[in-house]
PDB file of C-alpha atoms and ligand atoms in Angstrom:
ATOM      1  CA  MET A   1     -41.966   7.025 -31.829  1.00 46.00           C
ATOM      2  CA  SER A   2     -41.966   4.636 -34.774  1.00 49.00           C
ATOM      3  CA  ASP A   3     -38.516   5.439 -36.217  1.00 48.00           C
ATOM      4  CA  SER A   4     -36.719   5.482 -32.907  1.00 58.00           C
ATOM      5  CA  SER A   5     -34.652   2.351 -33.375  1.00 83.00           C
ATOM      6  CA  ARG A   6     -33.378   2.126 -36.921  1.00 90.00           C
ATOM      7  CA  SER A   7     -30.743  -0.543 -37.467  1.00 91.00           C
ATOM      8  CA  LEU A   8     -27.522   0.200 -39.311  1.00 91.00           C
ATOM      9  CA  ASP A   9     -28.958  -1.473 -42.404  1.00 89.00           C
ATOM     10  CA  ASP A  10     -32.095   0.662 -42.180  1.00 90.00           C
ATOM     11  CA  LEU A  11     -29.850   3.690 -41.901  1.00 91.00           C
ATOM     12  CA  ARG A  12     -27.821   2.731 -44.985  1.00 90.00           C
ATOM     13  CA  THR A  13     -31.030   2.702 -46.977  1.00 90.00           C
ATOM     14  CA  PHE A  14     -32.370   5.825 -45.295  1.00 90.00           C
ATOM     15  CA  VAL A  15     -29.339   8.096 -45.726  1.00 89.00           C
ATOM     16  CA  ASN A  16     -28.729   6.917 -49.280  1.00 89.00           C
ATOM     17  CA  SER A  17     -32.331   7.769 -50.166  1.00 89.00           C
ATOM     18  CA  SER A  18     -31.247  11.423 -50.122  1.00 85.00           C
ATOM     19  CA  ALA A  19     -28.330  10.936 -52.535  1.00 87.00           C
ATOM     20  CA  GLY A  20     -28.422  13.046 -55.660  1.00 86.00           C
ATOM     21  CA  VAL A  21     -31.323  15.280 -54.605  1.00 91.00           C
ATOM     22  CA  ASP A  22     -31.049  19.073 -54.679  1.00 92.00           C
ATOM     23  CA  LEU A  23     -30.401  21.160 -51.575  1.00 92.00           C
ATOM     24  CA  GLN A  24     -34.056  21.976 -50.957  1.00 93.00           C
ATOM     25  CA  GLN A  25     -34.915  18.277 -50.983  1.00 94.00           C
ATOM     26  CA  LYS A  26     -31.939  17.579 -48.751  1.00 94.00           C
ATOM     27  CA  MET A  27     -33.238  20.035 -46.186  1.00 96.00           C
ATOM     28  CA  LYS A  28     -36.643  18.308 -46.355  1.00 96.00           C
ATOM     29  CA  PHE A  29     -34.837  15.050 -45.733  1.00 95.00           C
ATOM     30  CA  TYR A  30     -33.237  16.573 -42.616  1.00 96.00           C
ATOM     31  CA  ASN A  31     -36.631  17.925 -41.526  1.00 97.00           C
ATOM     32  CA  SER A  32     -37.962  14.385 -41.629  1.00 95.00           C
ATOM     33  CA  TRP A  33     -34.921  13.028 -39.794  1.00 95.00           C
ATOM     34  CA  ALA A  34     -34.578  15.705 -37.116  1.00 97.00           C
ATOM     35  CA  GLU A  35     -36.347  13.941 -34.235  1.00 96.00           C
ATOM     36  CA  THR A  36     -34.252  10.790 -34.394  1.00 96.00           C
ATOM     37  CA  TYR A  37     -31.094  12.301 -35.897  1.00 96.00           C
ATOM     38  CA  GLU A  38     -28.933  12.008 -32.770  1.00 97.00           C
ATOM     39  CA  GLN A  39     -30.081   8.530 -31.895  1.00 96.00           C
ATOM     40  CA  ASP A  40     -29.527   7.321 -35.475  1.00 95.00           C
ATOM     41  CA  SER A  41     -26.171   9.100 -35.651  1.00 95.00           C
ATOM     42  CA  ASN A  42     -25.081   7.231 -32.531  1.00 94.00           C
ATOM     43  CA  THR A  43     -26.044   3.974 -34.256  1.00 93.00           C
ATOM     44  CA  MET A  44     -23.736   5.002 -37.125  1.00 93.00           C
ATOM     45  CA  SER A  45     -20.988   5.785 -34.558  1.00 94.00           C
ATOM     46  CA  TYR A  46     -20.923   9.385 -35.798  1.00 95.00           C
ATOM     47  CA  ARG A  47     -18.208  10.876 -33.580  1.00 95.00           C
ATOM     48  CA  ALA A  48     -17.371  14.044 -35.488  1.00 97.00           C
ATOM     49  CA  PRO A  49     -19.072  16.408 -32.986  1.00 97.00           C
ATOM     50  CA  HIS A  50     -17.223  14.868 -30.015  1.00 97.00           C
ATOM     51  CA  GLN A  51     -13.864  14.764 -31.753  1.00 97.00           C
ATOM     52  CA  THR A  52     -14.133  18.261 -33.231  1.00 98.00           C
ATOM     53  CA  VAL A  53     -15.209  19.880 -29.964  1.00 98.00           C
ATOM     54  CA  GLU A  54     -12.338  18.155 -28.161  1.00 98.00           C
ATOM     55  CA  PHE A  55      -9.952  19.232 -30.935  1.00 98.00           C
ATOM     56  CA  LEU A  56     -11.034  22.863 -30.536  1.00 98.00           C
ATOM     57  CA  PHE A  57     -10.758  22.730 -26.768  1.00 97.00           C
ATOM     58  CA  ASP A  58      -7.280  21.198 -26.862  1.00 97.00           C
ATOM     59  CA  ASN A  59      -5.973  23.892 -29.177  1.00 97.00           C
ATOM     60  CA  PHE A  60      -7.691  26.984 -27.913  1.00 90.00           C
ATOM     61  CA  SER A  61      -6.482  29.347 -25.233  1.00 88.00           C
ATOM     62  CA  GLY A  62      -9.445  31.685 -24.500  1.00 87.00           C
ATOM     63  CA  ARG A  63     -11.848  31.518 -21.564  1.00 94.00           C
ATOM     64  CA  PRO A  64     -14.750  29.383 -22.797  1.00 97.00           C
ATOM     65  CA  GLU A  65     -17.416  31.193 -20.768  1.00 97.00           C
ATOM     66  CA  GLN A  66     -16.591  34.493 -22.502  1.00 96.00           C
ATOM     67  CA  VAL A  67     -16.546  33.129 -26.018  1.00 97.00           C
ATOM     68  CA  GLN A  68     -19.234  33.877 -28.643  1.00 98.00           C
ATOM     69  CA  VAL A  69     -19.697  30.758 -30.763  1.00 98.00           C
ATOM     70  CA  LEU A  70     -21.290  30.618 -34.207  1.00 98.00           C
ATOM     71  CA  ASP A  71     -22.383  27.039 -34.851  1.00 98.00           C
ATOM     72  CA  VAL A  72     -22.852  26.727 -38.612  1.00 98.00           C
ATOM     73  CA  ALA A  73     -24.968  23.799 -39.852  1.00 98.00           C
ATOM     74  CA  CYS A  74     -25.802  23.322 -36.183  1.00 98.00           C
ATOM     75  CA  GLY A  75     -28.336  20.568 -36.858  1.00 98.00           C
ATOM     76  CA  SER A  76     -29.958  19.398 -33.640  1.00 98.00           C
ATOM     77  CA  GLY A  77     -27.530  21.354 -31.458  1.00 98.00           C
ATOM     78  CA  TRP A  78     -25.197  18.501 -30.645  1.00 98.00           C
ATOM     79  CA  VAL A  79     -22.031  20.596 -30.940  1.00 98.00           C
ATOM     80  CA  ALA A  80     -23.365  23.201 -28.487  1.00 98.00           C
ATOM     81  CA  LYS A  81     -24.424  20.479 -26.045  1.00 98.00           C
ATOM     82  CA  LEU A  82     -20.866  19.132 -26.037  1.00 98.00           C
ATOM     83  CA  MET A  83     -19.305  22.591 -25.801  1.00 98.00           C
ATOM     84  CA  VAL A  84     -21.458  23.499 -22.805  1.00 98.00           C
ATOM     85  CA  GLU A  85     -19.907  20.579 -20.934  1.00 98.00           C
ATOM     86  CA  LEU A  86     -16.547  22.321 -21.416  1.00 98.00           C
ATOM     87  CA  GLY A  87     -17.750  25.693 -20.153  1.00 98.00           C
ATOM     88  CA  PHE A  88     -18.849  27.456 -23.356  1.00 98.00           C
ATOM     89  CA  LYS A  89     -22.054  29.422 -22.905  1.00 98.00           C
ATOM     90  CA  HIS A  90     -22.901  31.705 -25.804  1.00 98.00           C
ATOM     91  CA  PHE A  91     -24.165  30.223 -29.049  1.00 98.00           C
ATOM     92  CA  VAL A  92     -25.812  31.342 -32.260  1.00 98.00           C
ATOM     93  CA  GLY A  93     -26.848  28.578 -34.654  1.00 98.00           C
ATOM     94  CA  VAL A  94     -27.530  28.463 -38.392  1.00 98.00           C
ATOM     95  CA  ASP A  95     -28.985  25.602 -40.416  1.00 98.00           C
ATOM     96  CA  GLY A  96     -30.998  25.037 -43.580  1.00 98.00           C
ATOM     97  CA  SER A  97     -33.454  22.624 -41.983  1.00 98.00           C
ATOM     98  CA  GLN A  98     -36.241  24.085 -39.854  1.00 98.00           C
ATOM     99  CA  GLY A  99     -36.819  20.647 -38.330  1.00 98.00           C
ATOM    100  CA  MET A 100     -33.216  20.523 -37.135  1.00 98.00           C
ATOM    101  CA  LEU A 101     -33.409  24.100 -35.846  1.00 98.00           C
ATOM    102  CA  ASP A 102     -36.523  23.128 -33.862  1.00 98.00           C
ATOM    103  CA  GLN A 103     -34.512  20.381 -32.185  1.00 98.00           C
ATOM    104  CA  ALA A 104     -31.662  22.822 -31.531  1.00 98.00           C
ATOM    105  CA  ALA A 105     -34.153  25.238 -29.954  1.00 98.00           C
ATOM    106  CA  LYS A 106     -35.200  22.515 -27.512  1.00 98.00           C
ATOM    107  CA  THR A 107     -31.677  22.459 -26.066  1.00 98.00           C
ATOM    108  CA  GLY A 108     -32.265  26.001 -24.787  1.00 98.00           C
ATOM    109  CA  LEU A 109     -28.621  26.795 -25.502  1.00 98.00           C
ATOM    110  CA  TYR A 110     -28.839  29.123 -28.486  1.00 98.00           C
ATOM    111  CA  LYS A 111     -29.407  32.857 -28.165  1.00 98.00           C
ATOM    112  CA  GLU A 112     -30.494  32.883 -31.819  1.00 98.00           C
ATOM    113  CA  LEU A 113     -31.196  30.232 -34.444  1.00 98.00           C
ATOM    114  CA  LYS A 114     -31.300  31.229 -38.088  1.00 98.00           C
ATOM    115  CA  LEU A 115     -32.565  29.434 -41.164  1.00 98.00           C
ATOM    116  CA  ALA A 116     -30.359  29.726 -44.258  1.00 98.00           C
ATOM    117  CA  PHE A 117     -29.410  27.613 -47.263  1.00 97.00           C
ATOM    118  CA  LEU A 118     -25.660  28.083 -47.221  1.00 98.00           C
ATOM    119  CA  GLY A 119     -24.105  28.571 -50.601  1.00 97.00           C
ATOM    120  CA  THR A 120     -27.390  30.072 -51.821  1.00 96.00           C
ATOM    121  CA  ASP A 121     -28.295  32.496 -49.029  1.00 97.00           C
ATOM    122  CA  PRO A 122     -25.581  34.597 -47.432  1.00 98.00           C
ATOM    123  CA  LEU A 123     -24.452  33.353 -44.021  1.00 98.00           C
ATOM    124  CA  PRO A 124     -26.826  35.243 -41.680  1.00 98.00           C
ATOM    125  CA  ALA A 125     -24.160  36.432 -39.272  1.00 98.00           C
ATOM    126  CA  PRO A 126     -22.626  39.840 -38.658  1.00 97.00           C
ATOM    127  CA  THR A 127     -19.047  40.347 -39.761  1.00 97.00           C
ATOM    128  CA  GLY A 128     -16.307  40.115 -37.135  1.00 98.00           C
ATOM    129  CA  MET A 129     -18.525  39.109 -34.195  1.00 97.00           C
ATOM    130  CA  PHE A 130     -17.589  35.570 -33.197  1.00 98.00           C
ATOM    131  CA  ASP A 131     -14.632  34.263 -31.216  1.00 98.00           C
ATOM    132  CA  VAL A 132     -15.216  30.758 -32.523  1.00 98.00           C
ATOM    133  CA  VAL A 133     -16.930  29.628 -35.715  1.00 98.00           C
ATOM    134  CA  MET A 134     -17.672  25.891 -35.827  1.00 98.00           C
ATOM    135  CA  ILE A 135     -18.823  23.776 -38.746  1.00 98.00           C
ATOM    136  CA  VAL A 136     -19.159  20.036 -38.198  1.00 98.00           C
ATOM    137  CA  GLY A 137     -20.652  17.425 -40.511  1.00 96.00           C
ATOM    138  CA  ALA A 138     -21.598  19.738 -43.350  1.00 97.00           C
ATOM    139  CA  LEU A 139     -18.498  20.472 -45.433  1.00 97.00           C
ATOM    140  CA  ARG A 140     -19.119  18.071 -48.298  1.00 93.00           C
ATOM    141  CA  TYR A 141     -19.861  18.445 -51.987  1.00 92.00           C
ATOM    142  CA  ASP A 142     -23.602  17.935 -51.714  1.00 91.00           C
ATOM    143  CA  PHE A 143     -24.071  20.083 -48.577  1.00 94.00           C
ATOM    144  CA  VAL A 144     -22.078  23.257 -48.013  1.00 97.00           C
ATOM    145  CA  PRO A 145     -19.913  24.513 -50.897  1.00 97.00           C
ATOM    146  CA  VAL A 146     -16.279  25.470 -50.352  1.00 98.00           C
ATOM    147  CA  SER A 147     -17.133  29.134 -51.127  1.00 98.00           C
ATOM    148  CA  VAL A 148     -18.892  29.344 -47.734  1.00 98.00           C
ATOM    149  CA  ILE A 149     -15.537  29.014 -45.943  1.00 98.00           C
ATOM    150  CA  ARG A 150     -14.840  32.687 -46.697  1.00 98.00           C
ATOM    151  CA  GLU A 151     -18.143  33.566 -45.030  1.00 98.00           C
ATOM    152  CA  LEU A 152     -17.128  31.597 -41.932  1.00 98.00           C
ATOM    153  CA  TYR A 153     -13.896  33.567 -41.904  1.00 98.00           C
ATOM    154  CA  LEU A 154     -15.770  36.882 -42.210  1.00 98.00           C
ATOM    155  CA  ALA A 155     -18.023  36.063 -39.249  1.00 98.00           C
ATOM    156  CA  ALA A 156     -15.023  35.535 -36.964  1.00 98.00           C
ATOM    157  CA  LYS A 157     -13.515  38.355 -34.907  1.00 98.00           C
ATOM    158  CA  PRO A 158      -9.931  39.351 -35.722  1.00 98.00           C
ATOM    159  CA  GLY A 159      -7.914  36.757 -33.797  1.00 97.00           C
ATOM    160  CA  GLY A 160     -10.954  34.460 -33.652  1.00 98.00           C
ATOM    161  CA  HIS A 161     -10.844  30.746 -34.433  1.00 98.00           C
ATOM    162  CA  ILE A 162     -12.510  28.909 -37.302  1.00 98.00           C
ATOM    163  CA  CYS A 163     -12.850  25.195 -36.562  1.00 98.00           C
ATOM    164  CA  MET A 164     -13.954  22.872 -39.353  1.00 98.00           C
ATOM    165  CA  SER A 165     -14.258  19.150 -39.829  1.00 97.00           C
ATOM    166  CA  ARG A 166     -14.865  17.128 -42.940  1.00 96.00           C
ATOM    167  CA  ASN A 167     -15.238  13.463 -43.806  1.00 93.00           C
ATOM    168  CA  ASP A 168     -13.419  11.541 -46.525  1.00 88.00           C
ATOM    169  CA  LEU A 169     -16.255  10.266 -48.668  1.00 85.00           C
ATOM    170  CA  LYS A 170     -14.946   7.455 -50.857  1.00 82.00           C
ATOM    171  CA  SER A 171     -16.122   8.871 -54.152  1.00 85.00           C
ATOM    172  CA  GLU A 172     -14.726  11.064 -56.891  1.00 88.00           C
ATOM    173  CA  SER A 173     -16.952  13.964 -55.803  1.00 89.00           C
ATOM    174  CA  GLY A 174     -15.852  13.492 -52.190  1.00 89.00           C
ATOM    175  CA  ASN A 175     -12.228  13.554 -53.226  1.00 91.00           C
ATOM    176  CA  LYS A 176     -12.661  16.583 -55.469  1.00 94.00           C
ATOM    177  CA  TYR A 177     -14.276  18.457 -52.587  1.00 95.00           C
ATOM    178  CA  LYS A 178     -11.348  17.649 -50.302  1.00 95.00           C
ATOM    179  CA  VAL A 179      -8.833  18.888 -52.874  1.00 96.00           C
ATOM    180  CA  SER A 180     -10.724  22.096 -53.549  1.00 96.00           C
ATOM    181  CA  MET A 181     -11.318  22.771 -49.846  1.00 97.00           C
ATOM    182  CA  GLU A 182      -7.656  22.335 -48.976  1.00 97.00           C
ATOM    183  CA  LYS A 183      -6.671  24.564 -51.897  1.00 98.00           C
ATOM    184  CA  GLU A 184      -9.002  27.279 -50.585  1.00 98.00           C
ATOM    185  CA  LEU A 185      -7.639  26.995 -47.021  1.00 98.00           C
ATOM    186  CA  GLN A 186      -4.118  27.386 -48.353  1.00 98.00           C
ATOM    187  CA  LEU A 187      -5.061  30.277 -50.635  1.00 98.00           C
ATOM    188  CA  MET A 188      -6.697  32.149 -47.763  1.00 98.00           C
ATOM    189  CA  GLU A 189      -3.515  31.716 -45.773  1.00 98.00           C
ATOM    190  CA  GLU A 190      -1.428  33.031 -48.672  1.00 98.00           C
ATOM    191  CA  GLU A 191      -3.773  36.025 -48.852  1.00 98.00           C
ATOM    192  CA  GLY A 192      -2.976  36.764 -45.209  1.00 98.00           C
ATOM    193  CA  LEU A 193      -6.591  36.299 -44.093  1.00 98.00           C
ATOM    194  CA  TRP A 194      -5.790  33.731 -41.463  1.00 98.00           C
ATOM    195  CA  SER A 195      -3.071  31.470 -40.126  1.00 98.00           C
ATOM    196  CA  HIS A 196      -3.128  27.738 -39.792  1.00 98.00           C
ATOM    197  CA  VAL A 197      -3.192  26.522 -36.184  1.00 98.00           C
ATOM    198  CA  ILE A 198      -3.452  22.754 -36.523  1.00 98.00           C
ATOM    199  CA  THR A 199      -4.910  19.982 -38.660  1.00 98.00           C
ATOM    200  CA  LYS A 200      -5.696  16.539 -37.290  1.00 97.00           C
ATOM    201  CA  GLU A 201      -6.940  13.361 -38.900  1.00 96.00           C
ATOM    202  CA  MET A 202      -9.900  11.426 -37.501  1.00 94.00           C
ATOM    203  CA  ASP A 203      -9.733   7.750 -38.317  1.00 90.00           C
ATOM    204  CA  LYS A 204     -13.234   7.018 -37.072  1.00 92.00           C
ATOM    205  CA  TYR A 205     -15.472   9.809 -38.303  1.00 94.00           C
ATOM    206  CA  MET A 206     -18.456   7.451 -38.592  1.00 93.00           C
ATOM    207  CA  ILE A 207     -19.347   4.046 -39.972  1.00 93.00           C
ATOM    208  CA  ASP A 208     -19.322   4.274 -43.750  1.00 91.00           C
ATOM    209  CA  VAL A 209     -22.986   3.890 -44.619  1.00 90.00           C
ATOM    210  CA  TYR A 210     -22.444   5.383 -48.075  1.00 85.00           C
ATOM    211  CA  SER A 211     -20.221   2.824 -49.821  1.00 79.00           C
ATOM    212  CA  ASN A 212     -20.817  -0.867 -50.297  1.00 66.00           C
ATOM    213  CA  CYS A 213     -18.098  -2.002 -47.970  1.00 53.00           C
ATOM    214  CA  GLU A 214     -19.911  -3.874 -45.208  1.00 50.00           C
ATOM    215  CA  ASP A 215     -17.604  -6.870 -45.600  1.00 51.00           C
ATOM    216  CA  ALA A 216     -14.311  -5.016 -45.711  1.00 49.00           C
ATOM    217  CA  GLN A 217     -13.419  -4.677 -42.051  1.00 51.00           C
ATOM    218  CA  ASN A 218     -10.717  -2.076 -42.667  1.00 46.00           C
ATOM    219  CA  GLU A 219     -13.115   0.076 -44.661  1.00 54.00           C
ATOM    220  CA  LYS A 220     -15.889   0.029 -42.121  1.00 88.00           C
ATOM    221  CA  TYR A 221     -15.250   3.576 -40.963  1.00 92.00           C
ATOM    222  CA  LEU A 222     -14.977   6.800 -42.876  1.00 92.00           C
ATOM    223  CA  SER A 223     -12.009   8.878 -41.891  1.00 93.00           C
ATOM    224  CA  GLY A 224     -12.029  12.646 -41.736  1.00 95.00           C
ATOM    225  CA  THR A 225      -9.995  15.728 -40.994  1.00 97.00           C
ATOM    226  CA  MET A 226     -10.306  18.588 -38.510  1.00 98.00           C
ATOM    227  CA  TYR A 227      -8.846  22.009 -39.271  1.00 98.00           C
ATOM    228  CA  LEU A 228      -8.287  24.981 -36.997  1.00 98.00           C
ATOM    229  CA  TYR A 229      -7.451  28.454 -38.366  1.00 98.00           C
ATOM    230  CA  ARG A 230      -7.022  31.801 -36.653  1.00 98.00           C
ATOM    231  CA  LYS A 231      -8.241  34.980 -38.322  1.00 98.00           C
ATOM    232  CA  SER A 232      -5.549  37.610 -38.801  1.00 98.00           C
ATOM    233  CA  LEU A 233      -5.648  40.639 -36.534  1.00 96.00           C
ATOM    234  CA  ASN A 234      -5.573  43.270 -39.267  1.00 78.00           C
TER     235      ASN A 234
HETATM  236  C1  SAM B   1     -24.704  15.752 -40.557  1.00 93.78           C
HETATM  237  S1  SAM B   1     -25.641  17.105 -39.979  1.00 93.78           S
HETATM  238  C2  SAM B   1     -24.497  17.863 -38.858  1.00 93.78           C
HETATM  239  C3  SAM B   1     -25.212  18.625 -37.773  1.00 93.78           C
HETATM  240  C4  SAM B   1     -24.340  19.000 -36.602  1.00 93.78           C
HETATM  241  N1  SAM B   1     -23.340  19.974 -36.937  1.00 93.78           N
HETATM  242  C5  SAM B   1     -23.721  17.748 -36.032  1.00 93.78           C
HETATM  243  O1  SAM B   1     -22.525  17.528 -36.230  1.00 93.78           O
HETATM  244  O2  SAM B   1     -24.470  16.952 -35.421  1.00 93.78           O
HETATM  245  C6  SAM B   1     -25.592  18.200 -41.348  1.00 93.78           C
HETATM  246  C7  SAM B   1     -26.391  19.476 -41.128  1.00 93.78           C
HETATM  247  O3  SAM B   1     -26.043  20.399 -42.134  1.00 93.78           O
HETATM  248  C8  SAM B   1     -27.195  21.031 -42.596  1.00 93.78           C
HETATM  249  N2  SAM B   1     -26.896  21.470 -43.967  1.00 93.78           N
HETATM  250  C9  SAM B   1     -26.355  20.730 -44.950  1.00 93.78           C
HETATM  251  N3  SAM B   1     -26.181  21.486 -46.044  1.00 93.78           N
HETATM  252  C10 SAM B   1     -26.604  22.732 -45.720  1.00 93.78           C
HETATM  253  C11 SAM B   1     -26.667  23.955 -46.425  1.00 93.78           C
HETATM  254  N4  SAM B   1     -26.211  24.082 -47.691  1.00 93.78           N
HETATM  255  N5  SAM B   1     -27.175  25.034 -45.810  1.00 93.78           N
HETATM  256  C12 SAM B   1     -27.617  24.947 -44.530  1.00 93.78           C
HETATM  257  N6  SAM B   1     -27.570  23.812 -43.808  1.00 93.78           N
HETATM  258  C13 SAM B   1     -27.073  22.717 -44.397  1.00 93.78           C
HETATM  259  C14 SAM B   1     -28.288  19.983 -42.506  1.00 93.78           C
HETATM  260  O4  SAM B   1     -29.566  20.558 -42.435  1.00 93.78           O
HETATM  261  C15 SAM B   1     -27.906  19.274 -41.219  1.00 93.78           C
HETATM  262  O5  SAM B   1     -28.527  19.834 -40.100  1.00 93.78           O
END
């Protein structure tokens, strides 16, 4: 296929071509990217799925084969593919891009795949059904708004885990998102909705293709953070 070997420079131009567009356009962008998304993401050293799945596994005590997983912003199904290697078996996926959902369907791992624009449409998931709710690579100001975190919480079973990861975009909007997300996580804990299990930094989330920092060796990678919360039992 013609786009199958984009260089890092091609990818800088490509991913930045979607900056500033509205959500509907963004989902069209992902539709157009879906077929080569994983290959291109490897070129950008995007390691968030691997690191977040490992983070969950290291801090989780259930039996993976019995766990119902809701994979929010599932994209091409990468998270489920990695979780299957660790024994997880039951997945439902949600994404706003039909092209990405088509790729996820090809994995054959998801019992259901649902199209929804998060933040606009309600999260299409029953309340209190999932042992694990994952969201990787989508908690950022121009993707999934912070308000959706309460919907992730609702979808979890009492005692279920909500596992989230986020990158540190080097921009004012990126920073504002981080502050408002962490405020919401804390507020939900103060409200007794969930308890904090663990937070861990990722120093190599992916190569920073968003800022102009190709020459600054120490700024080559974006960092990020992984969060694990446990829904209260009552
Ligand atoms: C960087 S990809 C991450 C996909 C997958 N979780 C992974 O880590 O490979 C971001 C995904 O989020 C989806 N997305 C972003 N904003 C969304 C929104 N508001 N509603 C639904 N999906 C959204 C995109 O369609 C895309 O599939």
